[in-house]
Short mmCIF file of C-alpha atoms in Angstrom, two decimals:
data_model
loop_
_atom_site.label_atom_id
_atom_site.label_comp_id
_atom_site.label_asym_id
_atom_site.label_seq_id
_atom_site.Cartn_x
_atom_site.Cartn_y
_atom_site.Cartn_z
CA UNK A 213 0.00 0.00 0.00
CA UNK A 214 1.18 3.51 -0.48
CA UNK A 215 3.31 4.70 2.50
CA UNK A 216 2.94 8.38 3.52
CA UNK A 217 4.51 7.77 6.84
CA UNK A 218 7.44 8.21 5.54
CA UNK A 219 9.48 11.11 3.66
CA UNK A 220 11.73 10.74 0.67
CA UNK A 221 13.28 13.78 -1.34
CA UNK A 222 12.47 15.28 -4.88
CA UNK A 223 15.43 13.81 -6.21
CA UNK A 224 14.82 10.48 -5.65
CA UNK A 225 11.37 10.43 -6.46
CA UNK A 226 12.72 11.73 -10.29
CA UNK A 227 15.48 9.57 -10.51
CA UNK A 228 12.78 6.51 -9.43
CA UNK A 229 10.07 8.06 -12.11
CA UNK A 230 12.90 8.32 -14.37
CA UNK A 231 14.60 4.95 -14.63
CA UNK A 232 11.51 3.52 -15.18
CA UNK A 233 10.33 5.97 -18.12
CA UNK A 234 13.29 5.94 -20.16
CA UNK A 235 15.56 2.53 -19.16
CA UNK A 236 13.11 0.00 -18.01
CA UNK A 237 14.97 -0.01 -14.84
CA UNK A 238 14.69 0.22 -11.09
CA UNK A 239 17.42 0.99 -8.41
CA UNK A 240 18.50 -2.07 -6.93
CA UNK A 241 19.06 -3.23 -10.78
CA UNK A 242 15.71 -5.28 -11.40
CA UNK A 243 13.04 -4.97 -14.09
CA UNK A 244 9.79 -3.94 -14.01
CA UNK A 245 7.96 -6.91 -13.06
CA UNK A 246 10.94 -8.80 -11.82
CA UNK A 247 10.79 -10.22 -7.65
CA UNK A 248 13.37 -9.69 -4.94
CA UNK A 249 14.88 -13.03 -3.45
CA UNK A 250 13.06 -14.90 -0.94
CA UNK A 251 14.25 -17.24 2.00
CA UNK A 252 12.52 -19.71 4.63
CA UNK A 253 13.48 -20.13 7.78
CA UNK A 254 11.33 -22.84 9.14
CA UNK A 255 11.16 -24.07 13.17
CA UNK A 256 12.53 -24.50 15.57
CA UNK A 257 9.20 -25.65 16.27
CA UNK A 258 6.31 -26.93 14.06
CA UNK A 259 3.90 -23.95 12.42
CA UNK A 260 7.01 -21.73 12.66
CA UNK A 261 8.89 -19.82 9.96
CA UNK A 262 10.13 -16.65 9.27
CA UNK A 263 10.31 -15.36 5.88
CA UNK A 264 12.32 -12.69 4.36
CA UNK A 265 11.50 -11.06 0.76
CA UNK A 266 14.41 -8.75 0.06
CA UNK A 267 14.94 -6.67 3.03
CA UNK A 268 11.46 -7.55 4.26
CA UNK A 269 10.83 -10.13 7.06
CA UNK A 270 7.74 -11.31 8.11
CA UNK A 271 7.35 -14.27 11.01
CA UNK A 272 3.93 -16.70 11.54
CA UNK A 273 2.67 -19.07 13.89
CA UNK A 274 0.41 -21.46 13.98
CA UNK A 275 -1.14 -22.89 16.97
CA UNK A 276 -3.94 -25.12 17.80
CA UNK A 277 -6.25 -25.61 20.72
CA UNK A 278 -9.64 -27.77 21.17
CA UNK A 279 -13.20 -25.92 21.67
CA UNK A 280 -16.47 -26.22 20.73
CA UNK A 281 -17.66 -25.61 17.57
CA UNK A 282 -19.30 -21.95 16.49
CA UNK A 283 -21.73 -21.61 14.35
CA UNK A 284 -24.54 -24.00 13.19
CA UNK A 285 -21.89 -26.76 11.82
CA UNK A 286 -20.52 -28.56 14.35
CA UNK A 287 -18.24 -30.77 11.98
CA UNK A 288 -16.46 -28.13 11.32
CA UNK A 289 -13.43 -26.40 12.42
CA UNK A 290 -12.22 -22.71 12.41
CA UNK A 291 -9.71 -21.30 11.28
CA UNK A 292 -8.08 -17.27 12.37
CA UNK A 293 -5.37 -14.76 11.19
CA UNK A 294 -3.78 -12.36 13.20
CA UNK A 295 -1.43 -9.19 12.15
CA UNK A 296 0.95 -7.31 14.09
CA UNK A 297 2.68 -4.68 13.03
CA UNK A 298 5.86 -5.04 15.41
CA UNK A 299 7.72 -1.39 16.58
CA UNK A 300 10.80 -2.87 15.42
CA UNK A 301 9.62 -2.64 11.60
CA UNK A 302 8.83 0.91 11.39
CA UNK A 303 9.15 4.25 13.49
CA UNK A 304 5.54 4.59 12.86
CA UNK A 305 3.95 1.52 14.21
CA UNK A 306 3.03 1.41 17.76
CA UNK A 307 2.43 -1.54 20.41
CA UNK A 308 -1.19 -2.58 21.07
CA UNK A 309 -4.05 -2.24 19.05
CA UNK A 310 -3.74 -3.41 15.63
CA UNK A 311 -3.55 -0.18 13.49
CA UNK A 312 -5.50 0.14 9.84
CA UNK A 313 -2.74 -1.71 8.06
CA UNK A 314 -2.89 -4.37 9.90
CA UNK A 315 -6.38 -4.72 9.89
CA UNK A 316 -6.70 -4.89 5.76
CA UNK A 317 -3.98 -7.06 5.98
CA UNK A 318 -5.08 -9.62 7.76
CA UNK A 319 -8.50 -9.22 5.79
CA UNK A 320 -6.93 -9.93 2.87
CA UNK A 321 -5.08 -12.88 4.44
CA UNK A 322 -8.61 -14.20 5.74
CA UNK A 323 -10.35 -13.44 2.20
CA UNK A 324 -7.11 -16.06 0.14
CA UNK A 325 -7.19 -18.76 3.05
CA UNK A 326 -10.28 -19.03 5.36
CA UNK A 327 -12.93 -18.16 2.91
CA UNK A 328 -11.81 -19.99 0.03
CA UNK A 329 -10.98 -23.36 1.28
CA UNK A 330 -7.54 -22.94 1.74
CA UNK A 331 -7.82 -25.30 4.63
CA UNK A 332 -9.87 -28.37 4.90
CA UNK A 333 -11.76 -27.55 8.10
CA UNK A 334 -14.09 -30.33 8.39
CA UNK A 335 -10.84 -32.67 8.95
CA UNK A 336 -10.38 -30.69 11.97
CA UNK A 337 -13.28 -32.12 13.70
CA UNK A 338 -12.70 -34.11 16.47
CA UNK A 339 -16.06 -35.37 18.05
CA UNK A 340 -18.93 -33.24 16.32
CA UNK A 341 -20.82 -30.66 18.29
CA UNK A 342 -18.77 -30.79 20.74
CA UNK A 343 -15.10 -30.62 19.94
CA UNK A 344 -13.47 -29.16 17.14
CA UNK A 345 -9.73 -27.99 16.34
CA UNK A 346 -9.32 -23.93 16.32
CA UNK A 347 -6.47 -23.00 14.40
CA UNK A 348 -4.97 -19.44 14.47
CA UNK A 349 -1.83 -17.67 12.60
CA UNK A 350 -0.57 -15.14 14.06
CA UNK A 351 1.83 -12.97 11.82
CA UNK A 352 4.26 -10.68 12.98
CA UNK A 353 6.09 -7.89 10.68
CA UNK A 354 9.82 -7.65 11.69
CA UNK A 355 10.88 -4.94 9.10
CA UNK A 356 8.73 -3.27 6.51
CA UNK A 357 10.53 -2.72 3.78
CA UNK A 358 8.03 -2.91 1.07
CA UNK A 359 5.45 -5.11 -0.26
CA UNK A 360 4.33 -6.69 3.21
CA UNK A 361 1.33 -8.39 2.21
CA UNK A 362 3.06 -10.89 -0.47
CA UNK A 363 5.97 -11.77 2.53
CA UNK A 364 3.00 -12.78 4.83
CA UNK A 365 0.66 -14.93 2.48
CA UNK A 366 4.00 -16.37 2.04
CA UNK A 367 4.92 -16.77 5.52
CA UNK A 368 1.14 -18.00 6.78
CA UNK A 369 1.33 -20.58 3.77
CA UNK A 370 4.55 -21.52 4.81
CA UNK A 371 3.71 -22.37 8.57
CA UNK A 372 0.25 -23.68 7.85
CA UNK A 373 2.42 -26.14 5.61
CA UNK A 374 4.80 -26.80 8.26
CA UNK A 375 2.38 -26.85 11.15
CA UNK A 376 1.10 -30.08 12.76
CA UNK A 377 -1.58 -30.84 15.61
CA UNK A 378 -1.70 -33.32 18.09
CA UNK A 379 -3.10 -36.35 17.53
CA UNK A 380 -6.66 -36.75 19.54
CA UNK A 381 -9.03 -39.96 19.98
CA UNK A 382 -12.34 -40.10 21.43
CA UNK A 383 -13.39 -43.31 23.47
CA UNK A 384 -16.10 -45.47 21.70
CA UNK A 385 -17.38 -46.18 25.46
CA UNK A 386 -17.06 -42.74 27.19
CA UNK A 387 -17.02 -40.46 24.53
CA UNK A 388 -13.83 -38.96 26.25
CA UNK A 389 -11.05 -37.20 24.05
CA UNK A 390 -7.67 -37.55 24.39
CA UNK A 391 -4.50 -35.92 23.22
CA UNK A 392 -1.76 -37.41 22.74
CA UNK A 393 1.40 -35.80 23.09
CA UNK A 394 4.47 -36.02 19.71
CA UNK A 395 6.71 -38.56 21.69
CA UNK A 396 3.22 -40.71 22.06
CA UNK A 397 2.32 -40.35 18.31
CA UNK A 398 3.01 -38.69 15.47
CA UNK A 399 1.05 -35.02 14.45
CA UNK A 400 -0.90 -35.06 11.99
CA UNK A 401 -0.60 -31.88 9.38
CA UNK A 402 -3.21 -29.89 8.18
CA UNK A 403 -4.87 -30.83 4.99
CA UNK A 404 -4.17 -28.05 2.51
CA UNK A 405 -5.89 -27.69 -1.01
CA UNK A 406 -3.79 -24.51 -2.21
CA UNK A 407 -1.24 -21.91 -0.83
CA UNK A 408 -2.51 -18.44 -2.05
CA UNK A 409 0.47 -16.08 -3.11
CA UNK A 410 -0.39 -12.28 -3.00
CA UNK A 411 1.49 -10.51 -5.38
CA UNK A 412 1.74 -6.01 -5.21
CA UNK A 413 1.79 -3.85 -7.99
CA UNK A 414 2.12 -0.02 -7.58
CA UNK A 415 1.01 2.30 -10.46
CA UNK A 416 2.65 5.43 -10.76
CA UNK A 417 0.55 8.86 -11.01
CA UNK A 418 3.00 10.82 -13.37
CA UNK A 419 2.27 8.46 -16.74
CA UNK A 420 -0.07 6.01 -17.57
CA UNK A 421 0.22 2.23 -17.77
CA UNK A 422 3.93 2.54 -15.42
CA UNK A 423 3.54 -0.34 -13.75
CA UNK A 424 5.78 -2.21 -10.94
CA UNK A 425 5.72 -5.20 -9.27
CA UNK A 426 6.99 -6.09 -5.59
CA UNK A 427 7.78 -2.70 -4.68
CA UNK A 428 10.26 -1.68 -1.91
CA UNK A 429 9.70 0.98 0.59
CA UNK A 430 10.85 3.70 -1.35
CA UNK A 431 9.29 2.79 -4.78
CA UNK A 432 5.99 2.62 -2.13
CA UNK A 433 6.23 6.01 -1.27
CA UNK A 434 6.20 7.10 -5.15
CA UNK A 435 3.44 5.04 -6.39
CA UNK A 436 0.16 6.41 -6.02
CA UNK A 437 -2.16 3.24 -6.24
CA UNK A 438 -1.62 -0.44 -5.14
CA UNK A 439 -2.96 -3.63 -6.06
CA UNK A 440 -3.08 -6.57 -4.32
CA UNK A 441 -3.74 -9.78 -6.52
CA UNK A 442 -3.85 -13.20 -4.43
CA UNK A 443 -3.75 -16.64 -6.66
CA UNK A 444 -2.90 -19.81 -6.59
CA UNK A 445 -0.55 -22.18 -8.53
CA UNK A 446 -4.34 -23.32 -10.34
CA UNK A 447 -4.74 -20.12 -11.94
CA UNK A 448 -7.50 -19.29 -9.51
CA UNK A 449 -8.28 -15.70 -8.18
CA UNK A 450 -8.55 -15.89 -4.55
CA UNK A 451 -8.91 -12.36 -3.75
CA UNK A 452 -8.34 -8.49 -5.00
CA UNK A 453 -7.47 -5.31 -3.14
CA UNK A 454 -7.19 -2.05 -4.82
CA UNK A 455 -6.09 1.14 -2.92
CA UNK A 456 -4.65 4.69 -3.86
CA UNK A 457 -5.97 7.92 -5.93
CA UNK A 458 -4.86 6.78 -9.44
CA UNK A 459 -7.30 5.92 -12.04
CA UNK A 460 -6.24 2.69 -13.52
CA UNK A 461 -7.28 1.00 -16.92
CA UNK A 462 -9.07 -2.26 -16.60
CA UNK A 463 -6.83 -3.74 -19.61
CA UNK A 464 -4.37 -2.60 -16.95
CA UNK A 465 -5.89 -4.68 -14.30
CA UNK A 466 -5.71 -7.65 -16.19
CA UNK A 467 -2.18 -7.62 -17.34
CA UNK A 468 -1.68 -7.42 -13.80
CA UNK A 469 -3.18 -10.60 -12.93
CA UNK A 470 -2.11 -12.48 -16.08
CA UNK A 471 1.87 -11.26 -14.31
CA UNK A 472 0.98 -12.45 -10.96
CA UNK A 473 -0.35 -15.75 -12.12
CA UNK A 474 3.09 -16.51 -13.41
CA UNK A 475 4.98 -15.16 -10.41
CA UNK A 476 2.81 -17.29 -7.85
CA UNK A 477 3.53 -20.64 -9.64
CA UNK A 478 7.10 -19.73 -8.87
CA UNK A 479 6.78 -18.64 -5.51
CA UNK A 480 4.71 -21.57 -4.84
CA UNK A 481 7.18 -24.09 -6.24
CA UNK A 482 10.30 -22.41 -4.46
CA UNK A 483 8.22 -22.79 -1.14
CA UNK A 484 7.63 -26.50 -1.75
CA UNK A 485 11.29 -26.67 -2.38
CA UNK A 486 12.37 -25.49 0.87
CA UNK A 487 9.39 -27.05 3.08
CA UNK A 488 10.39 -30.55 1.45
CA UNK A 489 14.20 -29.84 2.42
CA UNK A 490 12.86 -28.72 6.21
CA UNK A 491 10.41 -31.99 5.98
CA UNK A 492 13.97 -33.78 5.72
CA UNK A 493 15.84 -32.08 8.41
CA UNK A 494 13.20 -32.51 10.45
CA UNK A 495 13.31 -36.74 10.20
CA UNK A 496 16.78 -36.22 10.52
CA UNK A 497 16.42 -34.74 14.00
CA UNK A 498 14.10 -37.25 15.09
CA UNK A 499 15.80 -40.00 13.79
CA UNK A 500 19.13 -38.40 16.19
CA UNK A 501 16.54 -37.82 19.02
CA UNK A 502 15.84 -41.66 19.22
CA UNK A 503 19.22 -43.18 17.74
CA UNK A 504 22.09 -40.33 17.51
CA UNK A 505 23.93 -38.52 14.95
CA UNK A 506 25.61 -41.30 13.27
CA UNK A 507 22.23 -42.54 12.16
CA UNK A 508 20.94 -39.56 10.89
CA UNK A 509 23.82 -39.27 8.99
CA UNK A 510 23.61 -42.62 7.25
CA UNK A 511 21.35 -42.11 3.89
CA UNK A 512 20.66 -46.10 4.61
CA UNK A 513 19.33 -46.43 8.21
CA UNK A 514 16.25 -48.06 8.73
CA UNK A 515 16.34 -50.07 5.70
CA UNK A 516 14.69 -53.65 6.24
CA UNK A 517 17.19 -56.48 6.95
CA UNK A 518 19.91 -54.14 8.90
CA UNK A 519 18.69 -54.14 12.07
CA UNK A 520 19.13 -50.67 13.42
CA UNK A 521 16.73 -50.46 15.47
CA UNK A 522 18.14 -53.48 17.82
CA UNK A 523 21.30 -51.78 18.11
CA UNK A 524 20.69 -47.71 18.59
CA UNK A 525 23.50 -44.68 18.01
CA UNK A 526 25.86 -47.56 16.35
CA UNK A 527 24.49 -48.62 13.27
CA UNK A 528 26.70 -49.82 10.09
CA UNK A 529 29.35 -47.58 8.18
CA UNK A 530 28.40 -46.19 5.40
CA UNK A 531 30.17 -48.57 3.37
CA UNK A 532 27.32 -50.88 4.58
CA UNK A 533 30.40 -53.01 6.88
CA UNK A 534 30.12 -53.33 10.56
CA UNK A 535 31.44 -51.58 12.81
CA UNK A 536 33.69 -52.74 15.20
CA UNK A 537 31.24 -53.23 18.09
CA UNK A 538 28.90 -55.30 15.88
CA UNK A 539 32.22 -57.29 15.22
CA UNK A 540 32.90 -58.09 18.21
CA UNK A 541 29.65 -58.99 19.43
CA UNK A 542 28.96 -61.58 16.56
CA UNK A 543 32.29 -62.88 18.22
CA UNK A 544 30.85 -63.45 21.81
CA UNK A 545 27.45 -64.49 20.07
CA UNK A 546 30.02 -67.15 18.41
CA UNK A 547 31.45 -68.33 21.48
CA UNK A 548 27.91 -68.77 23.90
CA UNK A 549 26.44 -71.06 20.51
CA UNK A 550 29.64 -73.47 20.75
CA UNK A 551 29.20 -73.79 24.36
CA UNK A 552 25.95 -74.03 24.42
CA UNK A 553 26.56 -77.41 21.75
CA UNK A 554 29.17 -79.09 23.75
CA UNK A 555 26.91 -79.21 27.20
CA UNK A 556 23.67 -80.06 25.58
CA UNK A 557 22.89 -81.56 22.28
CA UNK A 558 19.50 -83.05 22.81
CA UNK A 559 16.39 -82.71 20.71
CA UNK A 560 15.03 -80.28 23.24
CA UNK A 561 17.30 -77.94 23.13
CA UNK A 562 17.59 -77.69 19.10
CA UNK A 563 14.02 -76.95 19.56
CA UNK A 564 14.98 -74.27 21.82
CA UNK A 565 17.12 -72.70 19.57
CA UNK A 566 15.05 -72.93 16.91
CA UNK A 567 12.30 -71.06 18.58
CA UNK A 568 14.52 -68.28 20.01
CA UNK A 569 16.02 -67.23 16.18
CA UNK A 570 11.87 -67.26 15.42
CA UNK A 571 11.47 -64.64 17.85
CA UNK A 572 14.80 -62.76 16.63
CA UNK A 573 13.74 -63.02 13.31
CA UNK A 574 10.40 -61.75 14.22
CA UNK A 575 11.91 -58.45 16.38
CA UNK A 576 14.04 -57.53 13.19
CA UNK A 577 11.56 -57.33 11.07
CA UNK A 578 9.56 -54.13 13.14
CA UNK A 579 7.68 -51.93 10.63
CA UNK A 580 9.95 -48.79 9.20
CA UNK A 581 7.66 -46.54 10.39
CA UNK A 582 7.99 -47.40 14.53
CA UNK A 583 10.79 -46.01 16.30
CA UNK A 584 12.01 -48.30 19.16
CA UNK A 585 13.49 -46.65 22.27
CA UNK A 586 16.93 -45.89 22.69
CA UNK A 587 18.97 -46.80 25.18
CA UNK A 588 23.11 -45.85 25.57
CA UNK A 589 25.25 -48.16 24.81
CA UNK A 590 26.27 -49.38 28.56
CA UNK A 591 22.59 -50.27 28.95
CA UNK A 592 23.13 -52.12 26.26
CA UNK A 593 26.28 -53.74 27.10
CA UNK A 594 25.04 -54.54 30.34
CA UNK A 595 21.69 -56.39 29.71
CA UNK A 596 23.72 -58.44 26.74
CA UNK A 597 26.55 -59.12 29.24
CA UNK A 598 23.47 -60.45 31.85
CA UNK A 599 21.44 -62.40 29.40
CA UNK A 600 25.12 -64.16 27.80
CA UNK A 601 25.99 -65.10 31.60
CA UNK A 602 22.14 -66.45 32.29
CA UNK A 603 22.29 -68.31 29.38
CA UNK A 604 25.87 -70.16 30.33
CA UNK A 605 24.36 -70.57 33.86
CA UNK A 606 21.30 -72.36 32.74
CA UNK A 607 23.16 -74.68 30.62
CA UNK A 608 25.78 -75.60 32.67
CA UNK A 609 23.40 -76.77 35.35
CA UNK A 610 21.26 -78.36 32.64
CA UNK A 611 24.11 -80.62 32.07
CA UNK A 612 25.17 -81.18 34.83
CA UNK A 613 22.14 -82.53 36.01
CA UNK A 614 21.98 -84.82 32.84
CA UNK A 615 25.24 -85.67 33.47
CA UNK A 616 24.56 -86.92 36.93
CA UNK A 617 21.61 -88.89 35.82
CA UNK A 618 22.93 -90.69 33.22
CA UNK A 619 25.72 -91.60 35.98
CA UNK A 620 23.71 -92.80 38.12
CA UNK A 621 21.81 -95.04 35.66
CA UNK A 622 24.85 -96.23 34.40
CA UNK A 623 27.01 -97.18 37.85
CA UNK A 624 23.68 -99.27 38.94
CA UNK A 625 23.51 -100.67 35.35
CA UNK A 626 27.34 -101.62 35.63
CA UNK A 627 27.45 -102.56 39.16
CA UNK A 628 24.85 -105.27 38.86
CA UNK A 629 25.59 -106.92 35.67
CA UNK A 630 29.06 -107.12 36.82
CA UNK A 631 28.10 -108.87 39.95
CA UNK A 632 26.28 -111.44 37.42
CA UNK A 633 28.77 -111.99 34.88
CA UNK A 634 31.27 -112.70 38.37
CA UNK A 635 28.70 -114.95 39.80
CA UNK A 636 28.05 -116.91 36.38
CA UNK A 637 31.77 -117.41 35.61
CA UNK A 638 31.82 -118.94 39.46
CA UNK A 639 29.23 -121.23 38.52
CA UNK A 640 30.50 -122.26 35.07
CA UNK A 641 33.85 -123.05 36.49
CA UNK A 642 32.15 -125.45 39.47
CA UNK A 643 30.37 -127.35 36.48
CA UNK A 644 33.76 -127.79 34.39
CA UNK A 645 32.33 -127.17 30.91
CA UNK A 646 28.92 -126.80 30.91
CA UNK A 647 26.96 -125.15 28.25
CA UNK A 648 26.43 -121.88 27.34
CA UNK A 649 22.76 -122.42 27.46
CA UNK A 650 22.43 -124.29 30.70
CA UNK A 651 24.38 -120.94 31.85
CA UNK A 652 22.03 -118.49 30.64
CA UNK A 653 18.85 -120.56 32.67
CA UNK A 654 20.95 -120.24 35.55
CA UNK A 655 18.67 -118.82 38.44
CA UNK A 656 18.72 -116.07 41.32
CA UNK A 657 19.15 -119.47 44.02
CA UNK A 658 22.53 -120.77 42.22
CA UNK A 659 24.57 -116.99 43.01
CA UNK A 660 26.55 -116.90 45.86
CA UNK A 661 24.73 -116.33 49.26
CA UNK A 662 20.89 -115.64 49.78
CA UNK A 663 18.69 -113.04 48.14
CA UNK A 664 19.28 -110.41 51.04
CA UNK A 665 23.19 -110.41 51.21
CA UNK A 666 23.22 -110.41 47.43
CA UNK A 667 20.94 -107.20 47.53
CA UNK A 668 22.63 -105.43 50.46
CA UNK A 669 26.29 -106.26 48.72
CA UNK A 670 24.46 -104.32 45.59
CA UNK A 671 23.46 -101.59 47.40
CA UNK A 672 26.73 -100.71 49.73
CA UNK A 673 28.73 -100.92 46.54
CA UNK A 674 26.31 -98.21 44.61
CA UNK A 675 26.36 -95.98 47.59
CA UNK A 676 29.64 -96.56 47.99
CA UNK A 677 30.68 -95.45 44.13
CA UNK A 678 27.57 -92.06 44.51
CA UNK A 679 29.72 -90.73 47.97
CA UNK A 680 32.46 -90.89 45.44
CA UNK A 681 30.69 -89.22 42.61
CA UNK A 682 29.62 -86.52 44.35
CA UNK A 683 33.29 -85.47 46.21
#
């Protein structure tokens, strides 16, 4: 809008009017309809950026809170814009009530984005009639240095884009809502069906069809009229302000809009350019939240098959080889399998085994998009260290106790067929040759002694060889 706030001398105002009348040309070197530079600054939080069009900066923020829904639709949320004009950006803006420029301003804003759909406000409904999301933007003008209302439809696109809500649920039982914080689940972003891109020209007063676009401060305080076009990257007209005392053709009018459709396909693509590239920095910083740097670094973490997850802040090289922790603990992993098969080799425990890779197997493959808990790596250590020295525990005194058993069987096993095969070689050397056969019907009577000695010689001898055992 024109500024007359401000004071700029005769000679400038000619040598402005001038470059323009006979070179085509304005001071800082551009063209006519040509745009200054424009950067994003997005975060630190969510619904945050600042962005700065030339010398121009402009911050929003987005919040979000639940209420109850206004109006007669209760499926429906709402949506707010806010302008400040901060003290900081001009001598002539003061703290507290929002002045007249800041009141057009953020009627324009509400004109491109609330009333035409910008926002999909019946997917901020959370439990009709009686909780809905209420979104506001708040923008803040750092330094006015021209064209104010193109740097903040570009900075409320730009946080709207960025900004996400918590995640609520209603209970199917109770019909009670709850919010769940961004370390619980994930936010959900807003559904947006355009970004609207307002784009200033100023006319000048002292010839007819002079026409700029994006004006700075001091080509503002030449022009005499300003128009405010606001569009889409569809070609669609979302809204039109026209201010100053200049009579202006309505062939004019149009070449102006035909210009800004153009421009706002650019601006729109370079802001989905740099909201992708924040998108990525922002995984980034979650993946190092949960894992550490190293994994955000690596372009291949969380792939399926490597296992990241199981082994936080570590993860491979970038070469894909292990590192030298993983090394060394598929060594120890190594050593507990081989002494694990030299106590126990029984069908049982190759089931075991069997059934323990399932569940490994099972825990590697967790879905991509579920971030396990980290832990540091002593933790990690630690519990490995604990479950390797369980593990030896458990199957040492497995075997042992096989061990004994079999013992046992075997010394009674030995002790009495011994005492047979000594009492049938007795017997066959009484009888001086007699048959094998006549040997082999030989019965309990024909052993030396009675039944009882016989059975108490048995027993002192196994008790005898158990005492031993067991020393």
């Amino acid at each position: 809008m024109p500024r007359d706030d401000l004071l700029i001398s005769l000679n400038e105002r000619e040598f402005i009017v001038k470059a323009l009348q006979e070179e085509e040309l304005r001071v800082d070197g551009r063209g006519p309809f040509d745009t200054r530079p424009v950067s994003y600054r997005f975060g630190p939080k969510d619904g945050m950026c600042e962005v700065q069009l030339g010398d121009t900066r402009v911050l929003a923020v987005v919040s979000a809170k639940l209420e109850p829904p206004s109006g007669a639709r209760g499926n429906e949320g709402t949506i707010t814009i806010n302008v400040e004009f901060s003290p900081m950006a001009s001598p002539n803006f003061e703290p507290g009530r929002p002045g007249e420029q800041a009141q057009e301003l953020a009627l324009v804003l509400e004109r491109a984005i609330r009333e035409t759909g910008a926002v999909d406000v019946e997917s901020l409904c959370v439990l009709a009639g009686r909780r809905v999301w209420h979104v506001r933007c708040d923008v803040h003008v750092l330094d006015a240095c021209g064209n104010i209302a193109g740097a903040a439809s570009l900075a409320a696109d730009a946080a709207l884009l960025s900004f996400r809500r918590p995640e609520a649920t209603v209970s199917p039982d109770t019909q009670l809502i709850t919010v769940h914080p961004a370390d619980v689940r994930e936010p959900v972003p807003l559904a947006l069906h355009h970004l609207p891109v307002a784009i200033t020209f100023g006319y000048f007063a002292e010839q007819d069809g002079l026409v700029i676009a994006d004006p700075t401060v001091n080509e503002e305080m030449v022009i005499g009229s300003e128009l405010v076009v606001v569009l889409n990257a569809h070609d669609e007209l979302c809204a039109v302000r026209y201010g100053g005392e200049v009579a202006v053709n309505p062939s004019e009018i149009s070449r102006c809009v035909r210009i800004a459709s153009r421009i706002s396909k650019d601006l729109t693509q370079d802001l989905k350019k740099a909201h992708a590239a924040w998108e990525v920095e922002r995984d980034k910083r979650r993946v190092r939240r949960h894992y550490g740097a190293e994994a955000a670094a690596n372009p291949d973490f969380g792939l399926p098959g490597r296992g990241d997850h199981l082994n936080p802040a570590q993860g491979r090289d970038q070469g894909g080889q292990q590192s030298p922790q993983e090394q060394e603990r598929g060594r120890d992993e190594e050593d507990e399998k081989e002494d694990d098969g030299d106590v126990s080799n029984s069908d049982e425990d190759h089931e075991d085994e069997e059934a323990g890779d399932d569940a490994i197997e099972d825990y590697n493959h967790i879905p991509l998009g579920v971030l396990a808990p980290c832990q540091s790596d002593d933790q990690e250590e630690e519990e490995e260290e604990d479950e390797r020295s369980s593990k030896k525990k458990n199957s040492r005194s497995e075997a042992l106790k096989k061990t004994k058993e079999k013992a046992a069987a075997d010394l009674e096993d030995d002790d009495i067929l011994g005492l047979f095969d000594a009492a049938a070689k007795k017997r066959g050397e009484d009888l001086g040759g007699a048959s094998e056969k006549k040997k082999k019907k030989g019965r309990w009577d024909n052993l030396p002694g009675d039944g009882d000695s016989l059975a108490a010689a048995i027993k002192a001898k196994v008790a005898k060889k158990q005492k031993k055992q067991k020393r």
